[in-house]
């Protein structure tokens, strides 16, 4: 299997990761706001209101774009940057957690940063082996 054949798998994996980030943050936010169960939160995302569904999809697309941009930047400057993006993501996550913004965006950005840090660590380990 050459590199050209694996590109759809990478795109699907990245779409799945960003979907999970958006889904988890939406679930936490809806469960806190409406004081409801997981099943009710899923119904609110997908079945009750089209605006909530579209908002979820827009958040997912934004996550995917941010994830791909971070991946491209890290791949281009991997030798120069080293482990510094990990520290930068941790600092930004701390600032976002303390900054009073809408909780959906806090959860989403923190989860997305965790996935970005995991990807960077995976790439660093892959390059050392």
PDB file of C-alpha atoms in Angstrom:
ATOM      1  CA  UNK A   1       0.000   0.000   0.000  1.00  0.00           C
ATOM      2  CA  UNK A   2       1.590   3.253  -1.067  1.00  0.00           C
ATOM      3  CA  UNK A   3       1.160   6.668   0.461  1.00  0.00           C
ATOM      4  CA  UNK A   4      -1.506   7.671  -2.042  1.00  0.00           C
ATOM      5  CA  UNK A   5      -3.723   4.781  -0.907  1.00  0.00           C
ATOM      6  CA  UNK A   6      -3.496   5.713   2.781  1.00  0.00           C
ATOM      7  CA  UNK A   7      -4.570   9.352   2.384  1.00  0.00           C
ATOM      8  CA  UNK A   8      -8.332   8.565   2.649  1.00  0.00           C
ATOM      9  CA  UNK A   9      -7.659   6.652   5.867  1.00  0.00           C
ATOM     10  CA  UNK A  10      -5.776   9.606   7.356  1.00  0.00           C
ATOM     11  CA  UNK A  11      -8.551  11.998   6.350  1.00  0.00           C
ATOM     12  CA  UNK A  12     -11.188   9.695   7.837  1.00  0.00           C
ATOM     13  CA  UNK A  13      -9.179   9.315  11.058  1.00  0.00           C
ATOM     14  CA  UNK A  14      -8.796  13.096  11.389  1.00  0.00           C
ATOM     15  CA  UNK A  15     -12.503  13.619  10.662  1.00  0.00           C
ATOM     16  CA  UNK A  16     -13.377  11.036  13.315  1.00  0.00           C
ATOM     17  CA  UNK A  17     -11.092  12.653  15.902  1.00  0.00           C
ATOM     18  CA  UNK A  18     -12.514  16.117  15.294  1.00  0.00           C
ATOM     19  CA  UNK A  19     -16.050  14.680  15.319  1.00  0.00           C
ATOM     20  CA  UNK A  20     -15.341  13.162  18.740  1.00  0.00           C
ATOM     21  CA  UNK A  21     -14.040  16.492  20.042  1.00  0.00           C
ATOM     22  CA  UNK A  22     -17.151  18.327  18.864  1.00  0.00           C
ATOM     23  CA  UNK A  23     -19.487  15.558  20.034  1.00  0.00           C
ATOM     24  CA  UNK A  24     -17.988  15.264  23.524  1.00  0.00           C
ATOM     25  CA  UNK A  25     -17.965  19.030  24.059  1.00  0.00           C
ATOM     26  CA  UNK A  26     -21.556  19.346  22.817  1.00  0.00           C
ATOM     27  CA  UNK A  27     -22.684  16.490  25.045  1.00  0.00           C
ATOM     28  CA  UNK A  28     -21.057  17.994  28.143  1.00  0.00           C
ATOM     29  CA  UNK A  29     -22.437  21.443  27.385  1.00  0.00           C
ATOM     30  CA  UNK A  30     -25.988  20.249  26.687  1.00  0.00           C
ATOM     31  CA  UNK A  31     -26.046  17.952  29.697  1.00  0.00           C
ATOM     32  CA  UNK A  32     -24.927  20.809  31.956  1.00  0.00           C
ATOM     33  CA  UNK A  33     -27.299  23.380  30.464  1.00  0.00           C
ATOM     34  CA  UNK A  34     -30.472  21.286  30.276  1.00  0.00           C
ATOM     35  CA  UNK A  35     -29.652  18.958  33.203  1.00  0.00           C
ATOM     36  CA  UNK A  36     -30.488  15.984  31.007  1.00  0.00           C
ATOM     37  CA  UNK A  37     -29.198  12.489  30.309  1.00  0.00           C
ATOM     38  CA  UNK A  38     -26.905  11.404  27.486  1.00  0.00           C
ATOM     39  CA  UNK A  39     -29.820  10.114  25.404  1.00  0.00           C
ATOM     40  CA  UNK A  40     -31.697  13.409  25.717  1.00  0.00           C
ATOM     41  CA  UNK A  41     -28.563  15.357  24.779  1.00  0.00           C
ATOM     42  CA  UNK A  42     -28.109  13.199  21.663  1.00  0.00           C
ATOM     43  CA  UNK A  43     -31.744  13.821  20.748  1.00  0.00           C
ATOM     44  CA  UNK A  44     -31.229  17.551  21.179  1.00  0.00           C
ATOM     45  CA  UNK A  45     -28.199  17.501  18.884  1.00  0.00           C
ATOM     46  CA  UNK A  46     -29.657  15.417  16.066  1.00  0.00           C
ATOM     47  CA  UNK A  47     -33.456  15.326  16.191  1.00  0.00           C
ATOM     48  CA  UNK A  48     -35.111  18.201  18.050  1.00  0.00           C
ATOM     49  CA  UNK A  49     -33.685  21.362  16.517  1.00  0.00           C
ATOM     50  CA  UNK A  50     -32.102  21.907  13.097  1.00  0.00           C
ATOM     51  CA  UNK A  51     -30.192  24.938  14.384  1.00  0.00           C
ATOM     52  CA  UNK A  52     -28.442  22.882  17.051  1.00  0.00           C
ATOM     53  CA  UNK A  53     -27.550  20.271  14.442  1.00  0.00           C
ATOM     54  CA  UNK A  54     -26.146  22.899  12.088  1.00  0.00           C
ATOM     55  CA  UNK A  55     -24.229  24.514  14.957  1.00  0.00           C
ATOM     56  CA  UNK A  56     -22.754  21.116  15.774  1.00  0.00           C
ATOM     57  CA  UNK A  57     -21.743  20.566  12.144  1.00  0.00           C
ATOM     58  CA  UNK A  58     -20.132  24.012  11.936  1.00  0.00           C
ATOM     59  CA  UNK A  59     -18.179  23.326  15.107  1.00  0.00           C
ATOM     60  CA  UNK A  60     -17.052  19.998  13.662  1.00  0.00           C
ATOM     61  CA  UNK A  61     -15.864  21.680  10.431  1.00  0.00           C
ATOM     62  CA  UNK A  62     -14.038  24.363  12.425  1.00  0.00           C
ATOM     63  CA  UNK A  63     -12.340  21.643  14.499  1.00  0.00           C
ATOM     64  CA  UNK A  64     -11.302  19.788  11.360  1.00  0.00           C
ATOM     65  CA  UNK A  65      -9.789  22.924   9.829  1.00  0.00           C
ATOM     66  CA  UNK A  66      -7.907  23.809  13.024  1.00  0.00           C
ATOM     67  CA  UNK A  67      -6.632  20.232  13.364  1.00  0.00           C
ATOM     68  CA  UNK A  68      -5.407  20.111   9.752  1.00  0.00           C
ATOM     69  CA  UNK A  69      -3.750  23.536   9.984  1.00  0.00           C
ATOM     70  CA  UNK A  70      -1.950  22.528  13.186  1.00  0.00           C
ATOM     71  CA  UNK A  71      -0.865  19.295  11.514  1.00  0.00           C
ATOM     72  CA  UNK A  72       0.492  21.134   8.463  1.00  0.00           C
ATOM     73  CA  UNK A  73       2.349  23.705  10.589  1.00  0.00           C
ATOM     74  CA  UNK A  74       3.912  21.051  12.791  1.00  0.00           C
ATOM     75  CA  UNK A  75       4.923  18.881   9.837  1.00  0.00           C
ATOM     76  CA  UNK A  76       6.606  21.847   8.123  1.00  0.00           C
ATOM     77  CA  UNK A  77       8.499  23.112  11.174  1.00  0.00           C
ATOM     78  CA  UNK A  78       9.042  19.834  13.050  1.00  0.00           C
ATOM     79  CA  UNK A  79      12.842  20.128  13.203  1.00  0.00           C
ATOM     80  CA  UNK A  80      12.793  23.743  14.401  1.00  0.00           C
ATOM     81  CA  UNK A  81       9.931  23.411  16.880  1.00  0.00           C
ATOM     82  CA  UNK A  82      10.620  20.085  18.596  1.00  0.00           C
ATOM     83  CA  UNK A  83       8.521  19.745  21.753  1.00  0.00           C
ATOM     84  CA  UNK A  84       7.617  23.472  22.013  1.00  0.00           C
ATOM     85  CA  UNK A  85       4.115  23.067  20.466  1.00  0.00           C
ATOM     86  CA  UNK A  86       3.183  20.686  23.284  1.00  0.00           C
ATOM     87  CA  UNK A  87       4.108  23.262  25.917  1.00  0.00           C
ATOM     88  CA  UNK A  88       2.324  25.995  23.948  1.00  0.00           C
ATOM     89  CA  UNK A  89      -0.867  23.905  23.702  1.00  0.00           C
ATOM     90  CA  UNK A  90      -0.782  23.196  27.442  1.00  0.00           C
ATOM     91  CA  UNK A  91      -0.388  26.906  28.240  1.00  0.00           C
ATOM     92  CA  UNK A  92      -3.207  27.860  25.863  1.00  0.00           C
ATOM     93  CA  UNK A  93      -5.447  25.154  27.383  1.00  0.00           C
ATOM     94  CA  UNK A  94      -4.809  26.594  30.853  1.00  0.00           C
ATOM     95  CA  UNK A  95      -5.586  30.129  29.693  1.00  0.00           C
ATOM     96  CA  UNK A  96      -8.773  29.032  27.906  1.00  0.00           C
ATOM     97  CA  UNK A  97      -9.899  27.106  30.983  1.00  0.00           C
ATOM     98  CA  UNK A  98      -9.469  30.183  33.186  1.00  0.00           C
ATOM     99  CA  UNK A  99     -10.876  32.667  30.666  1.00  0.00           C
ATOM    100  CA  UNK A 100     -14.650  33.159  31.048  1.00  0.00           C
ATOM    101  CA  UNK A 101     -16.048  32.194  27.636  1.00  0.00           C
ATOM    102  CA  UNK A 102     -18.984  30.020  26.625  1.00  0.00           C
ATOM    103  CA  UNK A 103     -18.385  26.575  28.131  1.00  0.00           C
ATOM    104  CA  UNK A 104     -18.985  24.762  24.842  1.00  0.00           C
ATOM    105  CA  UNK A 105     -15.975  26.486  23.298  1.00  0.00           C
ATOM    106  CA  UNK A 106     -13.873  25.862  26.408  1.00  0.00           C
ATOM    107  CA  UNK A 107     -14.595  22.145  26.354  1.00  0.00           C
ATOM    108  CA  UNK A 108     -14.161  21.938  22.606  1.00  0.00           C
ATOM    109  CA  UNK A 109     -10.857  23.777  22.488  1.00  0.00           C
ATOM    110  CA  UNK A 110      -9.403  21.847  25.417  1.00  0.00           C
ATOM    111  CA  UNK A 111     -10.405  18.481  23.919  1.00  0.00           C
ATOM    112  CA  UNK A 112      -9.094  19.537  20.504  1.00  0.00           C
ATOM    113  CA  UNK A 113      -5.782  20.640  22.033  1.00  0.00           C
ATOM    114  CA  UNK A 114      -5.488  17.279  23.790  1.00  0.00           C
ATOM    115  CA  UNK A 115      -5.951  15.504  20.448  1.00  0.00           C
ATOM    116  CA  UNK A 116      -3.400  17.820  18.809  1.00  0.00           C
ATOM    117  CA  UNK A 117      -0.866  17.136  21.581  1.00  0.00           C
ATOM    118  CA  UNK A 118      -1.450  13.373  21.234  1.00  0.00           C
ATOM    119  CA  UNK A 119      -0.844  13.640  17.502  1.00  0.00           C
ATOM    120  CA  UNK A 120       2.356  15.643  18.008  1.00  0.00           C
ATOM    121  CA  UNK A 121       3.656  13.113  20.543  1.00  0.00           C
ATOM    122  CA  UNK A 122       2.789  10.277  18.139  1.00  0.00           C
ATOM    123  CA  UNK A 123       4.713  12.004  15.342  1.00  0.00           C
ATOM    124  CA  UNK A 124       7.682  12.654  17.620  1.00  0.00           C
ATOM    125  CA  UNK A 125       7.782   8.998  18.670  1.00  0.00           C
ATOM    126  CA  UNK A 126       7.406   7.835  15.076  1.00  0.00           C
ATOM    127  CA  UNK A 127      10.375   9.964  13.949  1.00  0.00           C
ATOM    128  CA  UNK A 128      12.626   8.701  16.745  1.00  0.00           C
ATOM    129  CA  UNK A 129      12.006   5.016  15.906  1.00  0.00           C
TER     130      UNK A 129
END
